[in-house]
N, CA, C and O atoms as a DFTB+ gen file, in Angstrom:
332 C
 N C O
     1  1      -0.809      -4.315      -6.067
     2  2      -1.325      -2.948      -6.319
     3  2      -1.182      -2.072      -5.251
     4  3      -0.457      -1.110      -5.507
     5  1      -1.613      -2.107      -4.221
     6  2      -1.569      -1.214      -2.666
     7  2      -0.081      -1.109      -2.443
     8  3       0.239       0.064      -2.251
     9  1       0.749      -1.797      -2.412
    10  2       2.098      -1.730      -2.117
    11  2       2.949      -1.017      -3.011
    12  3       3.898      -0.288      -2.724
    13  1       2.479      -1.323      -4.159
    14  2       3.119      -0.175      -5.579
    15  2       2.782       1.325      -4.992
    16  3       3.561       2.238      -4.721
    17  1       1.358       1.261      -4.889
    18  2       1.154       2.568      -4.792
    19  2       1.785       3.583      -3.721
    20  3       2.209       4.739      -3.736
    21  1       1.633       2.579      -2.807
    22  2       2.279       3.036      -1.276
    23  2       3.898       3.704      -1.496
    24  3       4.461       4.731      -1.119
    25  1       4.273       2.535      -2.300
    26  2       6.074       2.670      -2.329
    27  2       6.204       3.896      -3.225
    28  3       7.217       4.593      -3.165
    29  1       5.122       4.196      -4.119
    30  2       5.525       5.204      -5.063
    31  2       4.870       6.612      -4.447
    32  3       4.450       7.458      -5.237
    33  1       4.812       6.790      -3.258
    34  2       4.120       8.008      -2.596
    35  2       2.771       8.351      -3.104
    36  3       2.436       9.535      -3.051
    37  1       1.990       7.514      -3.567
    38  2       0.660       7.979      -4.116
    39  2       0.055       7.723      -2.843
    40  3       0.373       6.865      -2.020
    41  1      -1.161       8.863      -2.769
    42  2      -2.375       8.887      -1.561
    43  2      -3.236       7.487      -2.105
    44  3      -3.511       7.089      -3.237
    45  1      -3.524       6.938      -0.708
    46  2      -4.531       5.471      -1.520
    47  2      -5.820       5.515      -0.479
    48  3      -5.681       6.009       0.640
    49  1      -6.826       5.076      -0.834
    50  2      -7.903       4.996      -0.391
    51  2      -8.249       3.153      -0.661
    52  3      -8.472       2.628      -1.752
    53  1      -8.208       2.591       0.442
    54  2      -8.182       0.927       0.658
    55  2      -9.189       0.571       1.527
    56  3      -9.826       1.419       2.151
    57  1      -9.401      -0.701       1.627
    58  2     -10.441      -1.194       2.163
    59  2      -9.551      -1.946       3.729
    60  3      -8.365      -2.211       3.532
    61  1      -9.920      -2.152       4.681
    62  2      -9.686      -2.738       5.844
    63  2      -8.903      -4.185       5.409
    64  3      -7.780      -4.372       5.876
    65  1      -9.326      -4.906       4.776
    66  2      -9.210      -6.023       4.262
    67  2      -7.528      -5.970       3.689
    68  3      -6.689      -6.689       4.230
    69  1      -7.210      -5.165       2.700
    70  2      -6.252      -5.026       1.982
    71  2      -5.023      -4.116       2.928
    72  3      -3.810      -4.126       2.722
    73  1      -5.573      -3.556       3.718
    74  2      -4.910      -2.790       4.827
    75  2      -4.087      -3.842       5.550
    76  3      -2.859      -3.797       5.613
    77  1      -4.944      -4.923       6.167
    78  2      -4.565      -5.608       7.091
    79  2      -3.266      -6.560       6.630
    80  3      -2.150      -6.716       7.126
    81  1      -3.968      -7.159       5.375
    82  2      -2.642      -8.195       4.734
    83  2      -1.563      -7.590       4.594
    84  3      -0.621      -8.382       4.599
    85  1      -1.254      -6.498       4.465
    86  2      -0.243      -5.437       4.306
    87  2       0.354      -5.002       5.622
    88  3       1.480      -4.511       5.544
    89  1      -0.073      -5.073       6.546
    90  2       0.041      -4.586       8.258
    91  2       0.309      -2.967       7.749
    92  3       1.400      -2.398       7.700
    93  1      -0.675      -2.559       7.483
    94  2      -0.741      -1.061       7.526
    95  2      -2.068      -0.797       8.126
    96  3      -3.066      -1.513       8.196
    97  1      -1.779       0.702       8.644
    98  2      -3.143       1.346       9.489
    99  2      -3.528       2.708       8.497
   100  3      -2.944       3.090       7.483
   101  1      -4.578       3.210       9.095
   102  2      -4.830       4.490       8.359
   103  2      -3.947       5.460       9.322
   104  3      -3.911       5.547      10.550
   105  1      -3.134       6.270       8.130
   106  2      -2.163       7.282       8.416
   107  2      -2.173       8.194       7.454
   108  3      -2.844       8.042       6.433
   109  1      -1.273       9.457       7.728
   110  2      -1.121      10.431       6.609
   111  2      -0.909       9.777       5.181
   112  3       0.133       9.152       4.983
   113  1      -2.080       9.926       3.944
   114  2      -1.769       9.530       2.796
   115  2      -2.247       8.172       2.586
   116  3      -1.922       7.699       1.496
   117  1      -3.017       7.335       3.441
   118  2      -3.739       6.177       3.725
   119  2      -4.959       6.465       3.886
   120  3      -4.985       7.432       4.648
   121  1      -6.121       6.131       3.559
   122  2      -7.459       6.365       4.050
   123  2      -8.015       4.711       3.964
   124  3      -7.896       4.039       2.940
   125  1      -8.623       4.216       5.207
   126  2      -9.173       3.240       4.787
   127  2     -10.669       3.464       5.261
   128  3     -11.124       4.195       6.141
   129  1     -11.311       2.540       4.336
   130  2     -12.840       2.679       4.300
   131  2     -13.187       1.167       4.042
   132  3     -12.515       0.513       3.244
   133  1     -13.985       0.757       4.559
   134  2     -14.999      -0.714       4.130
   135  2     -16.068      -0.778       3.139
   136  3     -16.005      -1.301       2.026
   137  1     -17.187      -0.106       3.750
   138  2     -18.517      -0.265       2.899
   139  2     -18.609       0.773       1.882
   140  3     -17.927       1.798       1.905
   141  1     -19.627       0.431       0.827
   142  2     -19.358       1.023      -0.019
   143  2     -20.018       2.846       0.351
   144  3     -19.642       3.913      -0.133
   145  1     -20.916       2.605       1.207
   146  2     -21.228       4.154       1.763
   147  2     -20.227       5.013       2.322
   148  3     -20.184       6.237       2.199
   149  1     -19.318       4.184       3.028
   150  2     -18.094       4.788       3.397
   151  2     -17.295       5.271       2.035
   152  3     -17.089       6.448       1.739
   153  1     -16.953       4.304       1.390
   154  2     -16.271       5.171       0.339
   155  2     -16.934       6.288      -0.395
   156  3     -16.302       7.322      -0.606
   157  1     -18.224       6.141      -0.818
   158  2     -19.007       7.458      -1.238
   159  2     -18.646       8.402      -0.499
   160  3     -18.043       9.366      -0.969
   161  1     -18.970       8.292       0.892
   162  2     -18.848       9.646       1.555
   163  2     -17.487      10.292       1.702
   164  3     -17.216      11.491       1.754
   165  1     -16.646       9.178       1.759
   166  2     -15.052       9.742       1.630
   167  2     -14.450      10.485       0.330
   168  3     -13.396      11.106       0.198
   169  1     -15.519      10.195      -0.611
   170  2     -15.134      10.569      -2.119
   171  2     -15.826      12.080      -1.953
   172  3     -15.326      13.177      -2.202
   173  1     -16.901      11.811      -1.541
   174  2     -17.780      13.097      -1.605
   175  2     -17.247      14.236      -0.656
   176  3     -17.461      15.416      -0.934
   177  1     -16.511      13.840       0.530
   178  2     -15.983      15.184       1.461
   179  2     -14.414      15.026       1.858
   180  3     -13.911      15.886       2.580
   181  1     -13.679      13.987       1.413
   182  2     -12.102      13.940       2.195
   183  2     -11.162      14.059       1.016
   184  3     -10.099      14.679       0.978
   185  1     -11.727      13.372       0.086
   186  2     -10.865      12.812      -1.146
   187  2      -9.943      13.664      -1.220
   188  3      -8.751      13.427      -1.029
   189  1     -10.667      15.244      -1.642
   190  2      -9.144      16.175      -2.181
   191  2      -8.405      16.190      -0.553
   192  3      -7.185      16.068      -0.660
   193  1      -8.717      16.271       0.421
   194  2      -7.575      16.481       1.424
   195  2      -6.586      15.177       1.080
   196  3      -5.400      15.419       0.858
   197  1      -7.063      13.792       1.034
   198  2      -6.002      12.977       0.530
   199  2      -5.085      13.254      -0.416
   200  3      -3.856      13.242      -0.350
   201  1      -5.805      13.501      -1.291
   202  2      -4.862      13.704      -2.520
   203  2      -3.824      14.952      -2.738
   204  3      -3.317      15.357      -3.784
   205  1      -3.676      15.441      -1.347
   206  2      -2.695      16.486      -1.186
   207  2      -1.429      15.735      -0.333
   208  3      -0.341      16.292      -0.192
   209  1      -1.704      14.514       0.165
   210  2      -0.704      14.124       1.020
   211  2       0.002      13.051       0.350
   212  3      -0.073      12.904      -0.870
   213  1       0.709      12.268       1.129
   214  2       1.696      11.191       0.580
   215  2       2.272      10.160       2.063
   216  3       2.675      10.600       3.140
   217  1       2.143       8.852       1.683
   218  2       2.477       8.212       2.590
   219  2       3.733       8.509       3.262
   220  3       4.800       8.842       2.744
   221  1       3.403       8.309       4.709
   222  2       4.776       8.710       5.393
   223  2       6.206       7.764       4.954
   224  3       6.070       6.546       4.840
   225  1       7.470       8.361       4.737
   226  2       8.616       7.416       4.088
   227  2       9.031       5.991       5.058
   228  3       9.735       5.029       4.751
   229  1       8.332       6.275       6.265
   230  2       9.060       4.762       6.886
   231  2       8.059       3.569       6.393
   232  3       8.312       2.372       6.249
   233  1       6.705       4.363       6.156
   234  2       5.848       3.218       5.676
   235  2       5.920       2.799       3.844
   236  3       5.546       1.819       3.200
   237  1       6.553       4.017       3.501
   238  2       6.707       3.757       2.092
   239  2       7.993       2.819       1.633
   240  3       8.131       2.179       0.590
   241  1       8.931       2.960       2.816
   242  2      10.240       2.123       2.828
   243  2       9.995       0.712       3.174
   244  3      10.971      -0.038       3.182
   245  1       9.163       0.379       3.380
   246  2       8.584      -1.013       4.021
   247  2       8.174      -1.775       2.553
   248  3       8.157      -3.005       2.605
   249  1       7.971      -1.388       1.758
   250  2       7.760      -1.969       0.294
   251  2       8.851      -1.596      -0.756
   252  3       8.754      -1.712      -1.978
   253  1       9.739      -1.200      -0.154
   254  2      11.308      -0.955      -1.673
   255  2      11.344      -2.260      -2.025
   256  3      11.144      -3.096      -1.144
   257  1      11.553      -2.592      -3.098
   258  2      12.130      -3.504      -3.858
   259  2      13.371      -4.320      -3.377
   260  3      13.571      -5.532      -3.306
   261  1      14.110      -3.267      -3.082
   262  2      15.629      -3.813      -2.753
   263  2      15.701      -4.757      -1.273
   264  3      16.512      -5.637      -0.983
   265  1      14.646      -4.269      -0.543
   266  2      14.639      -5.086       0.787
   267  2      14.038      -6.119       0.567
   268  3      13.965      -6.807       1.585
   269  1      13.470      -6.644      -0.473
   270  2      12.710      -7.802      -0.775
   271  2      13.244      -8.707      -1.859
   272  3      12.476      -9.569      -2.285
   273  1      14.304      -8.634      -2.295
   274  2      15.152      -9.059      -3.510
   275  2      15.440     -10.209      -3.194
   276  3      15.264     -11.133      -3.989
   277  1      16.000     -10.422      -1.826
   278  2      16.794     -11.752      -1.555
   279  2      15.404     -13.010      -0.964
   280  3      15.605     -14.224      -0.915
   281  1      14.194     -12.403      -0.612
   282  2      13.154     -13.120      -0.547
   283  2      12.852     -13.521      -1.789
   284  3      12.792     -14.749      -1.847
   285  1      12.619     -12.938      -2.889
   286  2      11.812     -13.243      -4.216
   287  2      12.757     -14.266      -4.844
   288  3      12.436     -15.239      -5.525
   289  1      14.106     -13.825      -4.453
   290  2      15.181     -15.077      -5.670
   291  2      15.044     -16.097      -4.893
   292  3      14.984     -17.128      -5.563
   293  1      14.952     -16.316      -3.553
   294  2      14.558     -17.432      -2.708
   295  2      13.586     -18.245      -3.781
   296  3      13.721     -19.146      -4.609
   297  1      12.524     -17.390      -3.276
   298  2      11.349     -18.178      -3.598
   299  2      11.067     -18.491      -5.275
   300  3      10.177     -19.260      -5.640
   301  1      11.838     -17.874      -6.080
   302  2      11.771     -18.131      -7.560
   303  2      12.670     -19.376      -7.700
   304  3      12.236     -20.275      -8.421
   305  1      13.918     -19.552      -7.079
   306  2      14.952     -20.635      -7.069
   307  2      14.063     -21.712      -6.287
   308  3      14.024     -22.745      -6.956
   309  1      13.418     -21.810      -5.232
   310  2      12.714     -22.920      -4.633
   311  2      11.498     -23.574      -5.738
   312  3      11.298     -24.776      -5.914
   313  1      10.746     -22.410      -6.429
   314  2      10.100     -22.745      -7.419
   315  2      10.525     -23.559      -8.878
   316  3       9.827     -24.019      -9.782
   317  1      12.011     -23.510      -8.661
   318  2      12.598     -24.026      -9.703
   319  2      12.606     -23.149     -11.138
   320  3      12.434     -23.518     -12.299
   321  1      12.816     -22.132     -10.689
   322  2      13.226     -20.990     -12.003
   323  2      14.715     -20.648     -11.997
   324  3      15.269     -20.205     -10.991
   325  1      15.292     -20.850     -13.060
   326  2      16.438     -20.850     -13.301
   327  2      16.390     -18.994     -13.493
   328  3      15.666     -18.244     -14.149
   329  1      17.539     -18.780     -12.567
   330  2      18.155     -17.280     -12.740
   331  2      19.188     -17.143     -13.663
   332  3      19.706     -16.043     -13.851
């Protein structure tokens, strides 16, 4: 879901764990906070600013479906799915 949100240009608040799995860092339109206290503080003070931003185009492009189409087709074929 995180990749989909970023691809669609929506600002996002995520955890460091999720960001690390997608090899993204905190940047314009992407905020990374881990503890419940950090999330609450962010929502109380910085969320309005984030809502006005979008993830950078080069970050969004990494999650474009067309870039991953071949890998998905190979995976499905290896799993025995008839396309």
